[in-house]
Tab-separated table of C-alpha atoms in Angstrom:
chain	number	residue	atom	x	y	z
W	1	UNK	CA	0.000	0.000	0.000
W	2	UNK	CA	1.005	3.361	-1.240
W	3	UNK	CA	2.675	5.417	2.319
W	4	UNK	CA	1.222	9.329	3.159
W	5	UNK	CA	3.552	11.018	5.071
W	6	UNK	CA	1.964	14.207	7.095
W	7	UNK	CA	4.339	16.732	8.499
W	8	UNK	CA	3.342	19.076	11.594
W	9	UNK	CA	5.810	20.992	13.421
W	10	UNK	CA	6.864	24.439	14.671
W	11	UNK	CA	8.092	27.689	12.314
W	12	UNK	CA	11.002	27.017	10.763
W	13	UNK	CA	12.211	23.503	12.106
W	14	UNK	CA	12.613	21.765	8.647
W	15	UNK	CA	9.061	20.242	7.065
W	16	UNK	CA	9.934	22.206	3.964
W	17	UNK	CA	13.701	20.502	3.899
W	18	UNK	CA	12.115	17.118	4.937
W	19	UNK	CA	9.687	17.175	2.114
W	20	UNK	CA	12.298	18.692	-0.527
W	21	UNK	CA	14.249	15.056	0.459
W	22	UNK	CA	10.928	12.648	0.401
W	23	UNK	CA	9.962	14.278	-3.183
W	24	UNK	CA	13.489	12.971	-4.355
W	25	UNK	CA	12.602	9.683	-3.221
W	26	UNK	CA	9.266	9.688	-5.278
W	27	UNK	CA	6.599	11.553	-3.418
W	28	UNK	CA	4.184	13.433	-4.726
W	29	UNK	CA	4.110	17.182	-2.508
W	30	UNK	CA	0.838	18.568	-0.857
W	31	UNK	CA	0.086	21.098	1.439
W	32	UNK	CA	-2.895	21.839	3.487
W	33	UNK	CA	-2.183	25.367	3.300
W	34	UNK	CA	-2.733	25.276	-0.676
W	35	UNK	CA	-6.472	24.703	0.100
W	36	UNK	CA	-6.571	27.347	2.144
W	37	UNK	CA	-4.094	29.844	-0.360
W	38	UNK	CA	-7.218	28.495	-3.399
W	39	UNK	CA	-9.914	29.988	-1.236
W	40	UNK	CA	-7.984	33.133	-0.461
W	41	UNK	CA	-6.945	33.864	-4.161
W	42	UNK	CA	-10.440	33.469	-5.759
W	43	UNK	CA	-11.920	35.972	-2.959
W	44	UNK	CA	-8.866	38.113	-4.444
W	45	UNK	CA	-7.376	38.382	-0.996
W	46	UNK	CA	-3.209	38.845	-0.206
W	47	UNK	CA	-1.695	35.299	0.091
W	48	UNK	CA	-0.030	36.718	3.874
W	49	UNK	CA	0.131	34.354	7.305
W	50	UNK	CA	-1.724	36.005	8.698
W	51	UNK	CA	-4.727	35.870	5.779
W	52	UNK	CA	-3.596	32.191	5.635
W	53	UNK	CA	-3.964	31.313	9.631
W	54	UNK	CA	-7.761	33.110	9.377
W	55	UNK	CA	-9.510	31.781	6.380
W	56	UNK	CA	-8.362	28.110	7.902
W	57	UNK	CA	-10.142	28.394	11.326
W	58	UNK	CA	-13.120	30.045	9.247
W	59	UNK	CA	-13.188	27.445	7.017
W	60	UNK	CA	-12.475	24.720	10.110
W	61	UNK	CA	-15.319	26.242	11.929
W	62	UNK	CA	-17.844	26.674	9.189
W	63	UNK	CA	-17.283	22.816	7.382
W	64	UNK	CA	-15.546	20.847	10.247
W	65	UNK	CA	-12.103	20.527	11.700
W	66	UNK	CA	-10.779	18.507	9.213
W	67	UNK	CA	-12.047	20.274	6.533
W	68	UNK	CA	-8.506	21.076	5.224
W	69	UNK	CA	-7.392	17.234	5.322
W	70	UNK	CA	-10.883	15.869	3.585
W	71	UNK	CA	-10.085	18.421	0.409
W	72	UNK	CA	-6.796	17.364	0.186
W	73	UNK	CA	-7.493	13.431	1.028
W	74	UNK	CA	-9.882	13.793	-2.044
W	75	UNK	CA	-6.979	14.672	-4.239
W	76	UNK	CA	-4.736	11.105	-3.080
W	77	UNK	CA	-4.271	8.512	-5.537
W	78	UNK	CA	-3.617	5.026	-4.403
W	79	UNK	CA	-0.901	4.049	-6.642
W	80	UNK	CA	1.109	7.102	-5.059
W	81	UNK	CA	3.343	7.573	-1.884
W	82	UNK	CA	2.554	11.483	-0.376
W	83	UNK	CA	4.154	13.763	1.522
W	84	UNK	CA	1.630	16.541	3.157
W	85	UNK	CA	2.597	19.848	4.604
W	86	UNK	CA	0.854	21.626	6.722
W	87	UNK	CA	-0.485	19.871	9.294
W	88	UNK	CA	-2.236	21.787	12.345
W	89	UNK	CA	-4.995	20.255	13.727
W	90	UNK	CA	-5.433	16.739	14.627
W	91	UNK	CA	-8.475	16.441	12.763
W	92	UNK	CA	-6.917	17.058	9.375
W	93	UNK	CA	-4.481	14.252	10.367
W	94	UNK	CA	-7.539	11.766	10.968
W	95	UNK	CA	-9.112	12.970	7.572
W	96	UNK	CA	-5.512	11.852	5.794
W	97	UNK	CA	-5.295	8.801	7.371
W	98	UNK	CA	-8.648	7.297	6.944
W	99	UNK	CA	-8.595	4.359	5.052
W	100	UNK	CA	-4.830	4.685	4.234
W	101	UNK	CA	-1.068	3.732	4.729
W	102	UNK	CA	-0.910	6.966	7.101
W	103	UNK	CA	1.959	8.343	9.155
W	104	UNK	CA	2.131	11.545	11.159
W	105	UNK	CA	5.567	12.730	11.895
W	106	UNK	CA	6.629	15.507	13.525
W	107	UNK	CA	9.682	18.023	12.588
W	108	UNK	CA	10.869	20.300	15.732
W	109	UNK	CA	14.288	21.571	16.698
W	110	UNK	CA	15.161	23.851	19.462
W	111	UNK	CA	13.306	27.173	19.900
W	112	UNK	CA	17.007	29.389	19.330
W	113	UNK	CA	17.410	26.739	15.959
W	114	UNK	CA	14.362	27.890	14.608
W	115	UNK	CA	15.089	31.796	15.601
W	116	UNK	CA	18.316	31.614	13.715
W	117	UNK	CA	16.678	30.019	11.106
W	118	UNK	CA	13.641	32.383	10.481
W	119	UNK	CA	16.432	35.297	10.813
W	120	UNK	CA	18.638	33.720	8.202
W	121	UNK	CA	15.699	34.161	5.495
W	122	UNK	CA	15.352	37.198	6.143
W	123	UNK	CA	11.673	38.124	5.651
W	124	UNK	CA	10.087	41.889	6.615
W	125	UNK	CA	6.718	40.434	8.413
W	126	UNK	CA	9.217	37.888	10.689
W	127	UNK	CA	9.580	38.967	14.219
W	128	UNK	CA	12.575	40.449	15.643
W	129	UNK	CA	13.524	38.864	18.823
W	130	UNK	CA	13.567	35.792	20.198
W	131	UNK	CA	10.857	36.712	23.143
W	132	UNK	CA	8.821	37.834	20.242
W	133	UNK	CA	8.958	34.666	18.246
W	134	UNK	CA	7.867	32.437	20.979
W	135	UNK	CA	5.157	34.730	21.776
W	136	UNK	CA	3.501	34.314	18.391
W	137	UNK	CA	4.240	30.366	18.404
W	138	UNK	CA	2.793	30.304	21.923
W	139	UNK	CA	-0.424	31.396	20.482
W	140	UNK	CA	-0.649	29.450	17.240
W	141	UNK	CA	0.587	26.124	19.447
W	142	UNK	CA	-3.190	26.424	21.402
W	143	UNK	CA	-6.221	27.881	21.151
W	144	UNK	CA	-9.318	27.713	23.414
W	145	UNK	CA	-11.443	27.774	20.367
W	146	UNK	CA	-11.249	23.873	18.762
W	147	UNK	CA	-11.783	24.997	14.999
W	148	UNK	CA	-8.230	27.170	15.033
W	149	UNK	CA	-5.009	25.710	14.411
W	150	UNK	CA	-3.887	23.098	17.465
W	151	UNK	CA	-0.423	22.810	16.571
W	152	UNK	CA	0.624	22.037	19.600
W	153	UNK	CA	-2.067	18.531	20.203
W	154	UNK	CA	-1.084	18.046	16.621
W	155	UNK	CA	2.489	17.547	17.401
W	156	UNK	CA	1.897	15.679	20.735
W	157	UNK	CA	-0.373	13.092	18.519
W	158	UNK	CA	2.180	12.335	15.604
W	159	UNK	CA	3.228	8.675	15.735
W	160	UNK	CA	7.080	10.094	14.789
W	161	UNK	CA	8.983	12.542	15.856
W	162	UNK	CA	12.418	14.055	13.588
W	163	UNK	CA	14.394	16.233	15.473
W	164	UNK	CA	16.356	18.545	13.394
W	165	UNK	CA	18.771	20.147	15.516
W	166	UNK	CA	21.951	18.725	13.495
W	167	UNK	CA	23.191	18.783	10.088
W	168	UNK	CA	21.451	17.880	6.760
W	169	UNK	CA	22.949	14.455	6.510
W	170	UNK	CA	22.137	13.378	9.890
W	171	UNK	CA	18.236	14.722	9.168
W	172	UNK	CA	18.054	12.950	5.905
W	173	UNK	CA	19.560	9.688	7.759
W	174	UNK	CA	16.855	10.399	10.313
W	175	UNK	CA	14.103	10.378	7.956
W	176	UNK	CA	15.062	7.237	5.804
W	177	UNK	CA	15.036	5.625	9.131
W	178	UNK	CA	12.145	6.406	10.036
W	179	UNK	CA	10.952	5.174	6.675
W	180	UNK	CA	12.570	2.029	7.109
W	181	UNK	CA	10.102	1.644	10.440
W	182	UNK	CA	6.747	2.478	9.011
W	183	UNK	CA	7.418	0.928	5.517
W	184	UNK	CA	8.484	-2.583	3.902
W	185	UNK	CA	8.641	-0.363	0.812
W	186	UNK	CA	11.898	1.555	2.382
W	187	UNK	CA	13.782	-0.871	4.447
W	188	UNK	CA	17.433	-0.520	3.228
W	189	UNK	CA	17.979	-4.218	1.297
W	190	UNK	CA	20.596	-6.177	3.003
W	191	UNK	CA	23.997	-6.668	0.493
W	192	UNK	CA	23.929	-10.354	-0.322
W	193	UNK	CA	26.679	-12.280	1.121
W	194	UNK	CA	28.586	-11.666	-2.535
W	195	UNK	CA	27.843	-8.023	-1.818
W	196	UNK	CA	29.326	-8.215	1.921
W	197	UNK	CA	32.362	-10.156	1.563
W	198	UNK	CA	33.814	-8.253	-2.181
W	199	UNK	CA	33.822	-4.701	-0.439
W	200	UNK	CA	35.121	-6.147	2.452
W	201	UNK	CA	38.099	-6.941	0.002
W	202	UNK	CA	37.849	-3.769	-1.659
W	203	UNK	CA	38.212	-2.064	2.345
W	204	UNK	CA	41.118	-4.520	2.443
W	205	UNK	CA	43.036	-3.687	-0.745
W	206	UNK	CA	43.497	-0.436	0.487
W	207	UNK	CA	46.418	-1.669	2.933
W	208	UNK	CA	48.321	-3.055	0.042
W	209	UNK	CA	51.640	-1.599	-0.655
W	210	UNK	CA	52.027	-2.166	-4.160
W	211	UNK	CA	53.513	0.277	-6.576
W	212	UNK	CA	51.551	-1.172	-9.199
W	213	UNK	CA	48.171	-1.969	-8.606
W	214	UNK	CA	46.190	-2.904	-5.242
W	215	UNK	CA	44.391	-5.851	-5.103
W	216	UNK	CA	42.935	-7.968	-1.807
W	217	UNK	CA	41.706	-11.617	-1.060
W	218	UNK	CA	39.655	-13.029	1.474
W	219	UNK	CA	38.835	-16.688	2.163
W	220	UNK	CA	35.992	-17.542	3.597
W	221	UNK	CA	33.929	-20.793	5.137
W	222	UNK	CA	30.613	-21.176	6.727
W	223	UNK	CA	30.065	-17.441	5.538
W	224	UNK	CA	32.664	-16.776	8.054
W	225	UNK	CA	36.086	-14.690	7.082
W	226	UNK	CA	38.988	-17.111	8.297
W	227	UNK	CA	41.502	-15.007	6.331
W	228	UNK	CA	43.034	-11.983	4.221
W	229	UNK	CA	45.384	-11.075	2.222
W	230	UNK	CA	46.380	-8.187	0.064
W	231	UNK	CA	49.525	-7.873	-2.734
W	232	UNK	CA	52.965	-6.399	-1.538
W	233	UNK	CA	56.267	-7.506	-0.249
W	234	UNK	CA	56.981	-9.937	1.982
W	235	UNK	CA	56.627	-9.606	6.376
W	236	UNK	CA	59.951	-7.927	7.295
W	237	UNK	CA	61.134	-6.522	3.806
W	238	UNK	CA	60.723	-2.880	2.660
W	239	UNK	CA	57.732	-2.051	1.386
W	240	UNK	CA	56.895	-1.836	-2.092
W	241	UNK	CA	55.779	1.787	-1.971
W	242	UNK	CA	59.099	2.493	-0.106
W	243	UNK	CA	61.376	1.217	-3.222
W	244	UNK	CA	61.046	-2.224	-1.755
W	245	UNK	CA	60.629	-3.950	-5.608
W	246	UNK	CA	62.405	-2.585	-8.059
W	247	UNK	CA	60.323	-3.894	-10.583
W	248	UNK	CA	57.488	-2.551	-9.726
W	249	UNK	CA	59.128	0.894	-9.059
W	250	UNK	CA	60.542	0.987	-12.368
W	251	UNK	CA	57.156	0.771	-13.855
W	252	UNK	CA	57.730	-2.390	-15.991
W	253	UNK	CA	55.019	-3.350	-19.028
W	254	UNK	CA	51.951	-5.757	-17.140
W	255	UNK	CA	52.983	-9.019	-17.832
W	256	UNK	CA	56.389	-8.613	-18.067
W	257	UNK	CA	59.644	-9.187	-15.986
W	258	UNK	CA	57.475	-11.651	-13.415
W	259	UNK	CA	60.697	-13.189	-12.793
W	260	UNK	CA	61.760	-9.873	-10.952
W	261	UNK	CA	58.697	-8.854	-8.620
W	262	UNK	CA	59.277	-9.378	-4.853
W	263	UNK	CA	56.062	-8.526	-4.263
W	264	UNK	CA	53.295	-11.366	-3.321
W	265	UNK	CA	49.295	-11.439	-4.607
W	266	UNK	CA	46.321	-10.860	-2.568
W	267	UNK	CA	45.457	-14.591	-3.286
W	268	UNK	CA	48.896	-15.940	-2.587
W	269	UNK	CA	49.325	-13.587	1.073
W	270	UNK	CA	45.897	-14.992	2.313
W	271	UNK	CA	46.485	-18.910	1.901
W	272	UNK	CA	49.797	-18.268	3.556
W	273	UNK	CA	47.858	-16.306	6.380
W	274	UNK	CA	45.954	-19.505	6.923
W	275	UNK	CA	48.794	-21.588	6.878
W	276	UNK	CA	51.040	-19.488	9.584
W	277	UNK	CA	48.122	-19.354	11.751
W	278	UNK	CA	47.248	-23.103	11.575
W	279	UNK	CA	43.607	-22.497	9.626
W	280	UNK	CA	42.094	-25.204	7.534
W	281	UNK	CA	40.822	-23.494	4.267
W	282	UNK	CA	40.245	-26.679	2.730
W	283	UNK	CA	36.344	-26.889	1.135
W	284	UNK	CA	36.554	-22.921	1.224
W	285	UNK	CA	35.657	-19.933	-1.172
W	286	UNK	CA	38.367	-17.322	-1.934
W	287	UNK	CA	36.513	-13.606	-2.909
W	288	UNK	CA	39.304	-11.571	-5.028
W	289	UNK	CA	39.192	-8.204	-6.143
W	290	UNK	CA	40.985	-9.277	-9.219
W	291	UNK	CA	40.842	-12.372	-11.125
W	292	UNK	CA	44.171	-14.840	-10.106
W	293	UNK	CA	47.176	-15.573	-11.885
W	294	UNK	CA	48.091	-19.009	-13.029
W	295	UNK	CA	50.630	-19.077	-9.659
W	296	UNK	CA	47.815	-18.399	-7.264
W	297	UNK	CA	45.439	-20.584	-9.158
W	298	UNK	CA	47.876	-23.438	-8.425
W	299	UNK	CA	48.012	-22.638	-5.137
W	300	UNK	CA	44.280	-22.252	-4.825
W	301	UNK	CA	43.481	-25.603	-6.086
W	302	UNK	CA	46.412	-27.494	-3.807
W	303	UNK	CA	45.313	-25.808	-0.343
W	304	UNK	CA	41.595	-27.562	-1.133
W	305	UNK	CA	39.785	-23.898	-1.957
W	306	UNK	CA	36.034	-24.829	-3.994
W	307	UNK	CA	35.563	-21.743	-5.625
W	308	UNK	CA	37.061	-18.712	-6.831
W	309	UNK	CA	34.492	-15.274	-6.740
W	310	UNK	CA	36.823	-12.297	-8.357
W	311	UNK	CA	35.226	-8.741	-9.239
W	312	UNK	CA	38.079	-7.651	-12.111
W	313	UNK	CA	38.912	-9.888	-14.881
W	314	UNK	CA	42.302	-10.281	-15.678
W	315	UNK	CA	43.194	-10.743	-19.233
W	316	UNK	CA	44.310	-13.588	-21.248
W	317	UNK	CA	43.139	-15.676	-18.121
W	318	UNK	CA	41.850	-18.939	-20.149
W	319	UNK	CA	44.979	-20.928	-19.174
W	320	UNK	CA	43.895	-19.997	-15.496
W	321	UNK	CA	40.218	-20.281	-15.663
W	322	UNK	CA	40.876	-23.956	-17.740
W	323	UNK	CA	43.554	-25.156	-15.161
W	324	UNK	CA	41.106	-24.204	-12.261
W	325	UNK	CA	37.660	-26.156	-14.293
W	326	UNK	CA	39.629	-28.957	-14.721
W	327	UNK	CA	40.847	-29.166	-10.938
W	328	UNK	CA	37.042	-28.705	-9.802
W	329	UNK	CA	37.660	-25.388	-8.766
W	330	UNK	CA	34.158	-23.295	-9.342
W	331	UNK	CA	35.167	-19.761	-10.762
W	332	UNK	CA	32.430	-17.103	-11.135
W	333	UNK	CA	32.628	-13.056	-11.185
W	334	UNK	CA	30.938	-10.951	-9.068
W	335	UNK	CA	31.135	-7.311	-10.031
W	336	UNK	CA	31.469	-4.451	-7.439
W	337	UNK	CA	31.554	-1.181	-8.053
């Protein structure tokens, strides 16, 4: 079922920035106060807040309190996920959610926040001081008359709450959260273990010393990491990125002067891991983050490994790739970005 979002909250505390980011992810924008702005501009009247705050509780009072969530309920389609501004009276939140994939959440940050905020726009009509912002809030929050604006039981009835007192990442994070909680639709899809265990290998390529080209291997059993590995020269020796291998300092043509390199693969660094430490890897998989050479594909197939997973191919492999069919060895890419 298609999700409506409703947003209530205080001046300033970030609806308008929290339903800028849901209309990126696909929902359609509506705001109660667009009813209200319709009724205004065919009686020819100036689209101000305070015009905007009286014609609601007139129209609240004359056709009901949720007058201004009925007209804009009407307007829903099912197919369609919502996000709806302008939420100030708990009635207008029971008109939205009637019969619907409904969620109330409210936006509020800290009174100074919101100050700063409503300074930083800079509008002529805004109050001046702090004492004289609150003041107006603390009469739009409640009023004694049930068809104005209840802001304030609005807020305290909204099943989530976003507070917005941080940066923009950590209130976008905040949000797709509390997606994730209301909605199958927006639950973050778990990397499969392919997924998991190649940029784990990518994380671990980064330690490689390698003048050349970085490249990491893990092995792993029962979906369990039991070792890694990642290219450079051997424990003890200079490292290659210190002038440790000459030939891969001096920038020799791939493929050529093998012979010379002192440096070891990812694949060939992460059986030997296994062996130092005393680890079976026999009936394992080995993930790559580059296909293997015909060296490490011997050694692959002699320490008992059952399948290769790499995420670059290397070329003019098919000696490798035949050697490691024949032995039994299962070879398949998986591509990472």
């Amino acid at each position: 079922m298609a999700l409506v979002a409703g947003l209530t909250g205080e001046n300033c505390a970030g609806k308008g920035t929290v339903a800028d980011y849901l209309q990126k992810k696909g929902f359609y924008y509506l705001s109660l106060s667009d009813v209200i702005r319709e009724e205004l501009a065919a009686e020819g009247r100036d689209i101000t807040r305070e015009n905007l705050i009286a014609k609601g509780n007139e129209l609240r009072e004359k056709f009901g309190h949720g007058v201004l969530g009925a007209k804009t309920a009407a307007k829903l389609q099912s197919d369609k996920n919502y996000v709806i501004d302008s939420i100030r009276h708990p009635e207008e939140a029971k008109a939205l959610g009637a019969g619907r994939s409904f969620v109330l959440v409210c936006v509020t940050a800290p009174p100074e926040k919101r100050f700063e905020r409503m300074k930083a726009r800079g509008r002529e009509s805004d109050p001046k001081t702090l004492q004289a912002f609150l003041e107006i809030e603390k009469l739009e929050a409640k009023n004694k008359d049930k068809y104005k604006q209840q802001l304030g039981e609005t807020m305290n009835t909204a099943g989530k709450k976003v507070v917005n007192d941080g940066d923009l990442k950590q209130l976008f994070n905040d949000v797709d959260k509390l997606l994730a909680e209301v909605s199958e639709e927006f639950k973050a899809a778990r990397p499969s273990w392919d997924a998991y265990f190649m940029n784990i290998a990518k994380e671990v390529s980064k330690r490689s010393n390698c003048m050349k080209r970085h490249v990491a291997a893990l092995i792993v059993k029962d979906k369990r990491i039991v070792s890694t590995g990642y290219n450079g020269t051997p424990r003890g020796t200079k490292n290659c990125d210190e002038g440790g291998c000459p030939r891969c300092n001096s920038f020799a043509e791939s493929g050529t002067k093998l012979d010379e390199c002192l440096c070891s693969h990812a694949e060939e660094n992460a059986i030997v891991q296994a062996a130092y430490h005393g680890i079976s890897i026999k009936d394992s998989t080995i993930y790559s983050t580059f296909a293997p050479c015909l060296t490490c594909s011997k050694m692959i197939i002699n320490a008992g490994i059952l399948e290769v997973v790499y995420n670059v191919d290397y070329p003019l492999n098919e000696t490798v790739f035949g050697l490691l069919k024949q032995a039994g060895v299962h070879v398949r890419q998986f591509k990472v970005e």
